[in-house]
Short mmCIF file of C-alpha atoms in Angstrom, two decimals:
data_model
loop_
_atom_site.label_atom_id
_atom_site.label_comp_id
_atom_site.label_asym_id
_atom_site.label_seq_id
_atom_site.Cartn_x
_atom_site.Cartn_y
_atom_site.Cartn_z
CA UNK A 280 7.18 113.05 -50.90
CA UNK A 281 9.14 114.42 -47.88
CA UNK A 282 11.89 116.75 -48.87
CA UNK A 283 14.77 118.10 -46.67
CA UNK A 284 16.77 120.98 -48.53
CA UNK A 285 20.19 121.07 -47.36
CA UNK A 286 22.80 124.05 -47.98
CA UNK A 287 25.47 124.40 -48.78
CA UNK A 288 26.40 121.61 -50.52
CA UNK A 289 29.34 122.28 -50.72
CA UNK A 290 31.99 124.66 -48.74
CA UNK A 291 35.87 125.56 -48.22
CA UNK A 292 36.82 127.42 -45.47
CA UNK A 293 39.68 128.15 -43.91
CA UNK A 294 41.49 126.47 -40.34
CA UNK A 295 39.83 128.98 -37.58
CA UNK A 296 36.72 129.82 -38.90
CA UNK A 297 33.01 128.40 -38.18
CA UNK A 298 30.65 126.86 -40.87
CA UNK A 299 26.96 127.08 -40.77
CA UNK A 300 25.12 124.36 -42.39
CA UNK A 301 21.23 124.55 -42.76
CA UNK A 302 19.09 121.54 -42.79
CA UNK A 303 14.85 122.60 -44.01
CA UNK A 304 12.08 120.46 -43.90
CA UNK A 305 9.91 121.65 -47.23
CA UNK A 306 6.88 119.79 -46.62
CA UNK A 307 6.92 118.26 -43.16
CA UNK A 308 7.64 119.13 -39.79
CA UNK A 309 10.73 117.93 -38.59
CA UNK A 310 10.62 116.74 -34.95
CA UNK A 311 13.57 114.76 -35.08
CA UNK A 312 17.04 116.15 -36.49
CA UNK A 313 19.87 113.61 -37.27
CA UNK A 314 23.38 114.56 -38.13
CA UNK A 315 25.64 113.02 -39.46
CA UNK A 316 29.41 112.77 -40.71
CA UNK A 317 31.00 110.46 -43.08
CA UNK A 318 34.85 110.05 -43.78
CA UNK A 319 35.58 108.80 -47.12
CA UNK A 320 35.36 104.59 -47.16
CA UNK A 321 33.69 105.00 -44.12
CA UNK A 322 29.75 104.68 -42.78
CA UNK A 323 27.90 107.31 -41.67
CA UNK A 324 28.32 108.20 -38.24
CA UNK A 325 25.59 109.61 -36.31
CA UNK A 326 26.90 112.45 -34.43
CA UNK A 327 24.17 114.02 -32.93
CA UNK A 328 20.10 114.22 -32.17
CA UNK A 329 17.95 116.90 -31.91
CA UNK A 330 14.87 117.44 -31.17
CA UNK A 331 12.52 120.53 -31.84
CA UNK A 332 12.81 122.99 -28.78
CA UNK A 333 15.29 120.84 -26.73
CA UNK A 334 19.15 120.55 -26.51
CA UNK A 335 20.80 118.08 -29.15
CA UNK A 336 22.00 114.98 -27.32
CA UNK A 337 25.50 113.96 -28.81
CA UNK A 338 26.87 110.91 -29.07
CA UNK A 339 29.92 109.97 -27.36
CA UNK A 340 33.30 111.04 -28.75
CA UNK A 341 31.78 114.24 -30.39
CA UNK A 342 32.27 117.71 -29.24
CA UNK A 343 29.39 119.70 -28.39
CA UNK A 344 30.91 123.49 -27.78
CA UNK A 345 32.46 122.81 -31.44
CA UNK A 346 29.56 120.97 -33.17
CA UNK A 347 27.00 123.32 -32.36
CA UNK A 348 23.58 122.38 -32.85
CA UNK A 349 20.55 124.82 -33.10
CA UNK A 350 17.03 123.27 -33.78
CA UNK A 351 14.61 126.18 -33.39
CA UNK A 352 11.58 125.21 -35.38
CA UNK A 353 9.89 122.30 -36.71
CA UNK A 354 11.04 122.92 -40.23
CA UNK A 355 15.19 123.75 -39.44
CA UNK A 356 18.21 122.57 -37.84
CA UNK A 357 21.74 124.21 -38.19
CA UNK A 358 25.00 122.55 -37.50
CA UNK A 359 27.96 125.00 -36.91
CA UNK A 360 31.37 124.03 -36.82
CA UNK A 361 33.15 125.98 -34.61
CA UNK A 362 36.60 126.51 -35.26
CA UNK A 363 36.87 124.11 -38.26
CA UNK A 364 40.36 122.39 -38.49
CA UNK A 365 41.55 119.75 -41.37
CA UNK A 366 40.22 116.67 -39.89
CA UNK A 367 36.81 118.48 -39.88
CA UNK A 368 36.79 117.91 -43.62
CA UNK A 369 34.29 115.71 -44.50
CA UNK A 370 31.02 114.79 -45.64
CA UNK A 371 28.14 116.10 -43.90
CA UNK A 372 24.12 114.84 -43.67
CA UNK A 373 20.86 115.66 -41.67
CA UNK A 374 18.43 113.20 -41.84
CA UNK A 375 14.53 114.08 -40.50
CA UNK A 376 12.05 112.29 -38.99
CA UNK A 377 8.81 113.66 -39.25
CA UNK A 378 5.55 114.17 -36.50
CA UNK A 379 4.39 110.83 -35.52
CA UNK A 380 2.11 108.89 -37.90
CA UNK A 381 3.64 109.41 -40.98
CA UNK A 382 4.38 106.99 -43.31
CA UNK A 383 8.29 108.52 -43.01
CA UNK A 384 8.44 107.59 -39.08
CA UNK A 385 8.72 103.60 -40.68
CA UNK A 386 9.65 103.42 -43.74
CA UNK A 387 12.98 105.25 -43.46
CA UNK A 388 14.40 108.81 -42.78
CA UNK A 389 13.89 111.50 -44.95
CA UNK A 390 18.31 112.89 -46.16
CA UNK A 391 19.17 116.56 -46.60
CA UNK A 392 21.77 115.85 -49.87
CA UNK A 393 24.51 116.40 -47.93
CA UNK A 394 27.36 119.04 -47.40
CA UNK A 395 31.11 118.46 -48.23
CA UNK A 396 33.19 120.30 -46.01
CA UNK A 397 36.91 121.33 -47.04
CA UNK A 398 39.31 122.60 -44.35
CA UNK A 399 42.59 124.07 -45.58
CA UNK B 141 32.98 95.41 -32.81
CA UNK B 142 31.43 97.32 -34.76
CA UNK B 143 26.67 97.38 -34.81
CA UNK B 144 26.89 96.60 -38.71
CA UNK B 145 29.31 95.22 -40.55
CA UNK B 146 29.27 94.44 -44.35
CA UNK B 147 31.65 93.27 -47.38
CA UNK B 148 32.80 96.52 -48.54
CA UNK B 149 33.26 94.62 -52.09
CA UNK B 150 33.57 95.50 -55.11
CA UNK B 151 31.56 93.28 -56.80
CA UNK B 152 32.39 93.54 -59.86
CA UNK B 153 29.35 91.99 -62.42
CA UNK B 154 28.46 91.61 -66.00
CA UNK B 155 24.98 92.96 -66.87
CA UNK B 156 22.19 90.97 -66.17
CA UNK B 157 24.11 89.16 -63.49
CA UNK B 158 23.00 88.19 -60.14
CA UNK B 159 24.65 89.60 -57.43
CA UNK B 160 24.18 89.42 -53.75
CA UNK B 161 25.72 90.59 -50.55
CA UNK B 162 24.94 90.31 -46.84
CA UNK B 163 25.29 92.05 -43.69
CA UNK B 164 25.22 91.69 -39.96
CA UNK B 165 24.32 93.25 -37.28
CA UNK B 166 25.28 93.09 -33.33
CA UNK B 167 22.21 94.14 -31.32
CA UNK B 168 19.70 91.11 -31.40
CA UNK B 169 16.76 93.05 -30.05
CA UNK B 170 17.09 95.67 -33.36
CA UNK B 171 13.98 96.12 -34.94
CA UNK B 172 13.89 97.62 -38.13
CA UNK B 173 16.01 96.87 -41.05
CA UNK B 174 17.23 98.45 -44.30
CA UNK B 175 19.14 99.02 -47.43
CA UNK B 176 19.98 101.67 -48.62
CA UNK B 177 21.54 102.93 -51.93
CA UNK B 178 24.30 106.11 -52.19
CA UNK B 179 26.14 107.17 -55.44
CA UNK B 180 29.18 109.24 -55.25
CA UNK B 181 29.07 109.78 -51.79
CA UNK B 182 25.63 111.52 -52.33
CA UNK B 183 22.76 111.10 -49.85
CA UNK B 184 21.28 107.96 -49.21
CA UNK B 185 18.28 106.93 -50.52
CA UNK B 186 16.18 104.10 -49.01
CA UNK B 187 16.23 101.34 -51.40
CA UNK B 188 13.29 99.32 -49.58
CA UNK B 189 12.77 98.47 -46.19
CA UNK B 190 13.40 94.35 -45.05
CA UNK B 191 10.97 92.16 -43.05
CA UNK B 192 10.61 89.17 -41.44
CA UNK B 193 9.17 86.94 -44.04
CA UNK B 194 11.78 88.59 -46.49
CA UNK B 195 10.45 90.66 -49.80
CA UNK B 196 10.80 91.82 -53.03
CA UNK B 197 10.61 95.06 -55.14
CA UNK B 198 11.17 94.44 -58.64
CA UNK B 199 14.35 92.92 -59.66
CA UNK B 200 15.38 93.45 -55.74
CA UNK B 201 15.52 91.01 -52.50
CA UNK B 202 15.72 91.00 -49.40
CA UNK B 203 15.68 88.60 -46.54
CA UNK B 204 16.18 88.72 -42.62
CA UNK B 205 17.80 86.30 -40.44
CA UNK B 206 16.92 86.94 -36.96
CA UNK B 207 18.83 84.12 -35.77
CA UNK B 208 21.57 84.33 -36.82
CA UNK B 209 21.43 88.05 -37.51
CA UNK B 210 21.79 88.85 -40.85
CA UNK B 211 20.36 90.50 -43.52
CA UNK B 212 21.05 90.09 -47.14
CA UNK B 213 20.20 91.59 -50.82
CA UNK B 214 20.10 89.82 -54.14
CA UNK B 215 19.89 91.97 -57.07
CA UNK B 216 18.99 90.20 -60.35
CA UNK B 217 19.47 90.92 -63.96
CA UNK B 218 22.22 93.57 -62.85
CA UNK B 219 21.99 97.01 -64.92
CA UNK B 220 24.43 99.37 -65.29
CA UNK B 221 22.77 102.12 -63.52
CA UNK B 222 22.70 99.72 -60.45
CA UNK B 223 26.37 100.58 -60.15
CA UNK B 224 26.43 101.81 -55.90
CA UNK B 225 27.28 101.45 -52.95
CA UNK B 226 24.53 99.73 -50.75
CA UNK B 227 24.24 100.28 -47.25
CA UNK B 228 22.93 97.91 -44.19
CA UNK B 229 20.86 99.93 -41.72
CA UNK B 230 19.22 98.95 -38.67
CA UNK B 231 17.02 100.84 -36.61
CA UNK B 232 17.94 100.36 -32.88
CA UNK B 233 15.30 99.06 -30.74
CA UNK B 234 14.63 101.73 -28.14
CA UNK B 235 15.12 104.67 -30.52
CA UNK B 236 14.68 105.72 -34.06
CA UNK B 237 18.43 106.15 -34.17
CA UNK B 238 19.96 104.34 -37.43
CA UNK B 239 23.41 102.12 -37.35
CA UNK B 240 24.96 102.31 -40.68
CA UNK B 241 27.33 99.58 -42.79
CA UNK B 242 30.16 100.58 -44.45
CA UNK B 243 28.62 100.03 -47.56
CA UNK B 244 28.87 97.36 -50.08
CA UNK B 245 30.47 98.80 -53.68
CA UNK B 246 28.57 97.24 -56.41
CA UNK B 247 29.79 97.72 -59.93
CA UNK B 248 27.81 96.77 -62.64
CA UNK B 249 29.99 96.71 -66.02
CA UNK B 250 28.85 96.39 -69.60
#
């Protein structure tokens, strides 16, 4: 089945510095990028959209010169967070949808497993 | 208010109880509907997509209320490893962007 590798899956870093988080598509090509950010207790919260080749449309509320989006190819999508801060801490997902026609564009969203982000 | 809502639980259930929970959603014209499953704030994983007529997979559920917009999952003969929390998703109807539940925390006890 679809598989989106997701790294790291876990990361501390400290107030003032940037995070990179990858998000692959092993055996598909990606078209659609979802992130998203969960607080603990809470839903997911779509944060942002990209699509291959284009600029990431963000959803209101969220920061785009400090949630930096980068979707290059059909296969990856980066997050950065730019000058991470506490209330950055939190749980991280990417979520693909694949070229149209397959069985993944109805059936559900392919999850990277997620990255849990520590700010101290 | 908030697209979908849910009863964030616990349920707290013997084995090989029946448990069920619903959820409900805002937008009327959403058109696909899901549940979900995450452990340990893990990834989700798509526990089985919900139609009209309702279905079932197994010892799962589900059924859609358009009306009155809801959706709901009945689990039966609860095991332990069905211990989760199970999240309402619906597909909005213009996009492929998903509206997550809270979650509903199921807890499946010996």
């Amino acid at each position: 089945g679809a598989v989106v590798s997701q790294h790291p899956s876990r990361v501390i870093c400290k107030s003032g510095t940037s995070v990179k988080i990858e998000c692959r598509s092993l055996d598909f090509q990606a078209t659609t990028m979802f992130w998203y950010r969960q607080f603990p207790k809470q839903s997911l919260m779509l944060m942002a959209t990209s699509n291959e080749g284009s600029k990431a449309t963000y959803e209101q509320g969220v920061e785009k010169d400090k949630f930096l989006i980068n979707h290059a190819s059909l296969t990856l999508s980066t997050l950065t967070v730019t000058s991470a801060h506490p209330e950055d801490s939190s749980f991280y997902i990417c979520s693909a949808r694949g070229v149209s026609g397959t069985v993944r564009d109805f059936d559900g969203y392919t999850f990277g497993s997620g990255t849990r982000l520590t700010v101290v | 208010r908030k697209e979908v809502e849910q009863d964030p639980g616990p349920f707290n259930v013997p084995e090989g109880a029946t448990v069920a929970f619903n959820c409900t959603y805002s937008n009327s014209a959403s058109q696909s509907f899901f549940w979900y499953r995450q452990d340990c704030r893990k990834e989700p994983k798509l526990l089985m997509s919900v139609y009209s007529s309702g279905n079932e997979d197994g010892r799962f559920t589900a059924q859609l209320n358009r009306a009155s917009q809801y959706i709901s999952l009945l689990i039966r003969d609860s095991k332990l490893s069905d211990s989760a929390t199970y999240l309402c998703v619906v597909r909005r109807s213009n996009d492929y962007k998903l509206s997550f539940g809270a979650g509903t925390t199921v807890t499946v006890r010996a």
